[in-house]
Tab-separated table of C-alpha atoms in Angstrom:
chain	number	residue	atom	x	y	z
U	1	MET	CA	-5.852	-8.673	-19.412
U	2	LEU	CA	-3.960	-8.144	-16.016
U	3	VAL	CA	-3.694	-4.974	-14.191
U	4	LEU	CA	-1.100	-4.353	-11.270
U	5	LEU	CA	-1.542	-2.079	-8.594
U	6	PRO	CA	0.297	-0.702	-5.878
U	7	PRO	CA	-1.508	-1.167	-2.117
U	8	SER	CA	-2.397	1.687	-0.181
U	9	GLU	CA	-0.329	2.860	3.177
U	10	GLY	CA	-3.406	3.374	5.261
U	11	LYS	CA	-5.928	0.225	5.668
U	12	ALA	CA	-9.607	-0.321	6.535
U	13	ALA	CA	-9.873	-1.881	10.067
U	14	ALA	CA	-10.013	-5.334	10.643
U	15	GLY	CA	-13.013	-6.978	9.274
U	16	ARG	CA	-15.609	-9.345	10.859
U	17	GLY	CA	-14.999	-12.296	8.799
U	18	ALA	CA	-12.973	-15.636	9.403
U	19	ALA	CA	-9.355	-15.400	10.067
U	20	LEU	CA	-6.947	-15.531	7.270
U	21	ARG	CA	-6.973	-18.704	5.282
U	22	PRO	CA	-3.561	-18.606	3.445
U	23	GLU	CA	-4.671	-21.459	0.817
U	24	SER	CA	-7.505	-19.276	-0.320
U	25	LEU	CA	-5.273	-16.496	-1.624
U	26	SER	CA	-4.543	-16.212	-5.041
U	27	LEU	CA	-1.222	-16.943	-6.569
U	28	PRO	CA	-0.485	-20.007	-4.305
U	29	GLY	CA	2.616	-20.583	-5.668
U	30	LEU	CA	3.478	-17.941	-3.051
U	31	ALA	CA	2.484	-19.834	-0.257
U	32	GLY	CA	6.043	-20.429	1.168
U	33	ALA	CA	6.945	-17.162	0.721
U	34	ARG	CA	3.992	-15.525	2.405
U	35	ALA	CA	4.510	-17.799	5.399
U	36	THR	CA	7.749	-16.686	6.013
U	37	VAL	CA	7.002	-12.936	5.823
U	38	VAL	CA	3.825	-13.505	8.064
U	39	ALA	CA	6.007	-15.434	10.665
U	40	GLU	CA	8.704	-12.703	10.479
U	41	LEU	CA	6.585	-9.809	11.023
U	42	VAL	CA	4.496	-11.359	13.565
U	43	GLU	CA	7.570	-12.368	15.501
U	44	LEU	CA	8.689	-8.683	15.074
U	45	CYS	CA	5.514	-7.107	16.675
U	46	ARG	CA	4.973	-9.568	19.143
U	47	GLY	CA	8.133	-8.598	20.623
U	48	ASP	CA	9.798	-5.392	21.351
U	49	GLU	CA	7.066	-2.667	20.331
U	50	GLU	CA	9.607	0.277	19.776
U	51	LYS	CA	11.784	-2.101	17.517
U	52	ALA	CA	9.114	-3.030	15.667
U	53	ARG	CA	8.023	0.578	15.151
U	54	LEU	CA	11.427	1.222	13.742
U	55	VAL	CA	11.666	-1.423	11.673
U	56	LEU	CA	8.387	-0.714	10.165
U	57	GLY	CA	9.271	3.033	9.773
U	58	LEU	CA	6.207	3.920	11.650
U	59	SER	CA	5.476	7.130	13.174
U	60	GLU	CA	4.644	7.795	16.750
U	61	GLY	CA	1.287	8.121	16.284
U	62	LEU	CA	0.953	4.749	14.226
U	63	ARG	CA	2.284	3.142	16.890
U	64	GLY	CA	-0.891	0.672	17.228
U	65	GLU	CA	-0.148	-0.594	13.917
U	66	VAL	CA	2.484	-3.101	15.625
U	67	ALA	CA	-0.082	-4.451	17.659
U	68	LYS	CA	-2.463	-4.807	14.859
U	69	ASN	CA	0.335	-6.999	12.828
U	70	ALA	CA	1.003	-8.736	15.939
U	71	GLY	CA	-2.679	-10.131	15.751
U	72	LEU	CA	-2.375	-11.040	12.092
U	73	LEU	CA	-2.969	-14.747	12.270
U	74	THR	CA	-6.523	-14.436	14.626
U	75	ALA	CA	-7.844	-11.021	13.103
U	76	GLY	CA	-10.699	-10.927	11.040
U	77	THR	CA	-10.580	-10.448	7.100
U	78	ARG	CA	-12.235	-8.849	4.229
U	79	PRO	CA	-11.763	-8.515	0.413
U	80	ALA	CA	-8.428	-6.931	-0.440
U	81	GLY	CA	-10.370	-4.410	-2.355
U	82	GLU	CA	-12.032	-3.064	0.894
U	83	VAL	CA	-8.885	-3.243	3.087
U	84	TYR	CA	-6.747	-0.874	0.555
U	85	THR	CA	-8.034	2.414	0.860
U	86	GLY	CA	-6.659	5.975	-0.009
U	87	VAL	CA	-6.379	8.105	-3.397
U	88	LEU	CA	-6.259	5.244	-5.910
U	89	TYR	CA	-8.801	2.828	-4.648
U	90	ASP	CA	-11.674	5.694	-3.822
U	91	ALA	CA	-11.156	6.768	-7.521
U	92	LEU	CA	-11.315	3.381	-8.649
U	93	GLY	CA	-14.906	2.779	-6.597
U	94	LEU	CA	-14.899	-1.092	-6.486
U	95	ALA	CA	-17.949	-1.040	-4.258
U	96	SER	CA	-19.849	1.309	-6.652
U	97	LEU	CA	-19.372	-1.101	-9.847
U	98	ASP	CA	-21.991	-2.943	-11.509
U	99	ALA	CA	-22.023	-6.665	-11.210
U	100	ALA	CA	-19.905	-7.262	-14.592
U	101	ALA	CA	-17.467	-4.690	-13.684
U	102	ARG	CA	-16.766	-6.089	-10.194
U	103	ARG	CA	-16.369	-9.699	-12.016
U	104	ARG	CA	-14.206	-8.239	-14.450
U	105	ALA	CA	-12.035	-6.783	-11.288
U	106	ARG	CA	-11.750	-9.966	-9.669
U	107	GLN	CA	-10.615	-11.299	-12.884
U	108	TRP	CA	-7.905	-8.419	-13.744
U	109	LEU	CA	-6.739	-6.793	-10.829
U	110	LEU	CA	-3.870	-7.951	-8.961
U	111	VAL	CA	-2.395	-6.060	-5.836
U	112	PHE	CA	0.918	-5.760	-4.801
U	113	SER	CA	1.989	-5.704	-1.303
U	114	GLY	CA	5.321	-6.246	1.141
U	115	LEU	CA	3.372	-8.821	3.137
U	116	TRP	CA	1.626	-11.350	0.407
U	117	GLY	CA	3.546	-10.548	-2.563
U	118	ALA	CA	0.374	-9.999	-4.427
U	119	VAL	CA	-3.062	-10.649	-3.965
U	120	GLY	CA	-6.593	-10.280	-5.892
U	121	VAL	CA	-9.277	-7.815	-4.685
U	122	ALA	CA	-11.564	-10.508	-3.749
U	123	ASP	CA	-8.877	-12.275	-1.308
U	124	ARG	CA	-10.005	-12.107	1.951
U	125	ILE	CA	-7.015	-10.475	4.349
U	126	PRO	CA	-6.593	-8.849	7.530
U	127	SER	CA	-5.394	-4.958	8.060
U	128	TYR	CA	-1.947	-4.964	8.308
U	129	ARG	CA	0.990	-2.417	8.031
U	130	CYS	CA	4.039	-3.381	5.752
U	131	SER	CA	5.385	-2.153	2.960
U	132	MET	CA	7.593	-2.989	0.584
U	133	GLY	CA	10.369	-0.777	1.618
U	134	VAL	CA	10.603	-2.593	5.056
U	135	LYS	CA	13.559	-4.656	6.258
U	136	LEU	CA	12.242	-7.723	8.235
U	137	PRO	CA	15.379	-8.748	10.808
U	138	GLY	CA	15.038	-12.511	9.177
U	139	VAL	CA	14.308	-11.684	5.506
U	140	GLY	CA	15.775	-8.318	4.683
U	141	ALA	CA	14.589	-5.834	2.293
U	142	LEU	CA	11.403	-7.262	0.953
U	143	GLY	CA	11.565	-6.016	-2.326
U	144	ALA	CA	14.360	-8.293	-3.034
U	145	PHE	CA	12.926	-11.040	-0.874
U	146	TRP	CA	9.588	-11.475	-3.039
U	147	ARG	CA	11.812	-11.401	-6.517
U	148	PRO	CA	12.442	-15.048	-6.919
U	149	ALA	CA	9.008	-16.447	-5.951
U	150	MET	CA	7.140	-13.252	-8.098
U	151	ALA	CA	9.539	-14.268	-10.725
U	152	GLU	CA	8.286	-18.014	-10.777
U	153	VAL	CA	4.567	-17.118	-10.867
U	154	MET	CA	3.924	-13.810	-12.771
U	155	PRO	CA	4.869	-14.873	-16.068
U	156	ALA	CA	1.569	-17.449	-15.929
U	157	ALA	CA	-0.642	-15.149	-14.178
U	158	ALA	CA	0.372	-12.660	-17.175
U	159	GLY	CA	-0.901	-15.155	-19.521
U	160	ASP	CA	-0.938	-13.997	-23.051
U	161	GLY	CA	-2.722	-10.812	-22.851
U	162	LEU	CA	-1.901	-6.958	-22.148
U	163	VAL	CA	-0.259	-6.303	-18.669
U	164	LEU	CA	-1.239	-2.922	-17.369
U	165	ASP	CA	1.445	-1.862	-15.165
U	166	LEU	CA	0.208	1.130	-12.606
U	167	ARG	CA	2.552	0.174	-9.443
U	168	SER	CA	4.921	2.663	-7.885
U	169	ALA	CA	8.547	2.091	-7.979
U	170	ALA	CA	8.890	0.249	-4.623
U	171	TYR	CA	6.308	-2.066	-5.687
U	172	ALA	CA	7.585	-2.551	-9.432
U	173	ALA	CA	10.700	-3.512	-7.797
U	174	ALA	CA	9.508	-6.862	-6.744
U	175	TRP	CA	8.789	-8.041	-10.521
U	176	LYS	CA	9.498	-6.469	-13.574
U	177	PRO	CA	8.227	-8.201	-16.876
U	178	LYS	CA	10.821	-9.564	-19.189
U	179	GLY	CA	11.065	-10.791	-22.628
U	180	GLU	CA	7.943	-11.384	-24.452
U	181	VAL	CA	5.702	-10.185	-21.533
U	182	ALA	CA	7.615	-6.940	-21.375
U	183	GLY	CA	6.509	-6.576	-25.025
U	184	ARG	CA	3.023	-6.582	-24.089
U	185	THR	CA	3.337	-4.353	-21.179
U	186	ALA	CA	2.439	-0.731	-20.572
U	187	THR	CA	3.166	1.533	-17.755
U	188	VAL	CA	1.593	4.629	-17.037
U	189	ARG	CA	2.642	8.232	-16.092
U	190	VAL	CA	0.100	10.802	-15.272
U	191	LEU	CA	1.231	14.472	-16.410
U	192	HIS	CA	-0.485	17.610	-15.084
U	193	ALA	CA	0.101	20.283	-18.024
U	194	GLN	CA	-0.641	24.074	-17.213
U	195	VAL	CA	0.126	27.106	-19.686
U	196	VAL	CA	2.707	29.196	-18.112
U	197	ASN	CA	3.542	32.706	-19.866
U	198	GLY	CA	2.020	30.989	-22.917
U	199	VAL	CA	4.348	27.884	-22.460
U	200	GLU	CA	3.077	24.644	-21.502
U	201	LYS	CA	4.761	22.830	-18.633
U	202	ARG	CA	4.122	19.621	-17.388
U	203	SER	CA	4.751	18.147	-13.827
U	204	VAL	CA	3.956	15.014	-11.927
U	205	VAL	CA	1.527	15.571	-9.129
U	206	SER	CA	1.549	12.377	-6.517
U	207	HIS	CA	-2.096	12.889	-5.433
U	208	PHE	CA	-3.538	13.325	-9.021
U	209	ASN	CA	-1.426	10.480	-10.392
U	210	LYS	CA	-3.000	8.187	-7.929
U	211	ALA	CA	-6.468	9.550	-8.559
U	212	THR	CA	-5.989	9.579	-12.289
U	213	LYS	CA	-4.645	5.723	-12.398
U	214	GLY	CA	-7.561	4.732	-10.264
U	215	ARG	CA	-10.122	6.594	-12.680
U	216	ILE	CA	-8.672	4.816	-15.625
U	217	VAL	CA	-8.950	1.354	-14.425
U	218	ARG	CA	-12.749	2.017	-13.138
U	219	ASP	CA	-13.482	3.298	-17.046
U	220	LEU	CA	-11.997	0.188	-18.434
U	221	LEU	CA	-13.798	-1.729	-15.925
U	222	VAL	CA	-17.075	-0.305	-16.480
U	223	ALA	CA	-16.566	-0.119	-20.483
U	224	GLY	CA	-15.646	-3.983	-20.297
U	225	ALA	CA	-12.639	-2.896	-22.605
U	226	ALA	CA	-10.272	-5.582	-23.005
U	227	PRO	CA	-7.212	-4.642	-25.001
U	228	ALA	CA	-4.974	-7.094	-26.227
U	229	ASP	CA	-1.963	-5.214	-26.287
U	230	PRO	CA	-0.719	-1.817	-25.446
U	231	ALA	CA	-1.295	-0.319	-28.851
U	232	GLU	CA	-5.287	-1.634	-28.363
U	233	LEU	CA	-4.779	0.005	-24.667
U	234	VAL	CA	-3.891	3.480	-26.389
U	235	VAL	CA	-7.033	3.484	-28.328
U	236	ALA	CA	-9.071	2.371	-25.710
U	237	LEU	CA	-8.162	5.067	-23.330
U	238	ARG	CA	-8.492	7.722	-26.105
U	239	ASP	CA	-12.138	6.452	-26.841
U	240	LEU	CA	-12.884	6.277	-23.046
U	241	GLY	CA	-11.763	10.469	-23.021
U	242	HIS	CA	-8.139	10.188	-22.102
U	243	VAL	CA	-5.475	12.071	-23.372
U	244	VAL	CA	-2.725	9.475	-24.104
U	245	GLU	CA	0.992	9.466	-25.831
U	246	ALA	CA	2.474	6.711	-26.250
U	247	SER	CA	6.082	5.607	-26.545
U	248	GLN	CA	6.803	2.469	-28.217
U	249	PRO	CA	9.714	0.369	-26.831
U	250	THR	CA	13.124	1.111	-28.966
U	251	ALA	CA	14.419	-2.575	-28.381
U	252	ALA	CA	13.042	-6.052	-27.399
U	253	GLY	CA	12.052	-6.823	-24.153
U	254	LYS	CA	11.046	-3.462	-22.863
U	255	PRO	CA	7.528	-2.221	-21.987
U	256	TRP	CA	5.490	0.544	-23.708
U	257	ALA	CA	5.498	3.730	-21.948
U	258	LEU	CA	2.347	5.868	-21.546
U	259	ASP	CA	1.918	9.444	-20.422
U	260	VAL	CA	-1.827	10.590	-19.498
U	261	VAL	CA	-2.103	14.302	-19.688
U	262	VAL	CA	-4.656	16.115	-17.704
U	263	ARG	CA	-5.144	19.855	-17.527
U	264	GLN	CA	-7.588	19.825	-14.402
U	265	ILE	CA	-6.630	18.487	-10.979
U	266	HIS	CA	-9.775	17.064	-8.912
């Protein structure tokens, strides 16, 4: 099973580990593209600070992120699963998993990134700020930039098992499963169900959407559930107590769409 996650906008502070070793990262086929984006980002952030802030879409209060990016090549690193913070990663709680679940996390989880393309949660990376929606001067829109490189490496990374795609739209644009891989891919939408005047209404709540996705992944990791395809995933999630409604693809080469319905926001 392969689980595709979005990163978090906020990142933990720089680690105390050694500086970045690009050759140590997962998906070595992305090395050339990674080198290009890192070089462009560092050059941008070592130049005009105000220009870099605007290109990166940072508020005035986040101006310090420019200097962080400028020092990427010498900054300390830590595992990506510690660098990424926020609602999804808080709910996922990698640090509190037992040894077996942590091992599964290293094997199953892949975090998409505007800077790295995608990394494993055990890959050591520096803290940075560069979303997939950024357009770097020498590279252009990162979502479009990453597509050719991701198309080369992701089918092999997906193997022959289930692909659970929990990415947000911006990161999903960097690689869309096609053909046979798409047929064993499941996307997830989280819906909050409320009864209003006797009628159930459903809505998407961003914060809760992220938290629920984090809990889903944690539940699968802890249980050691490894469904082989989307149909088995539906059964596994229901067994774990989630309310799941599944829509099978209406045509070949399309993913399954799962709605996870929740009635309490926490």
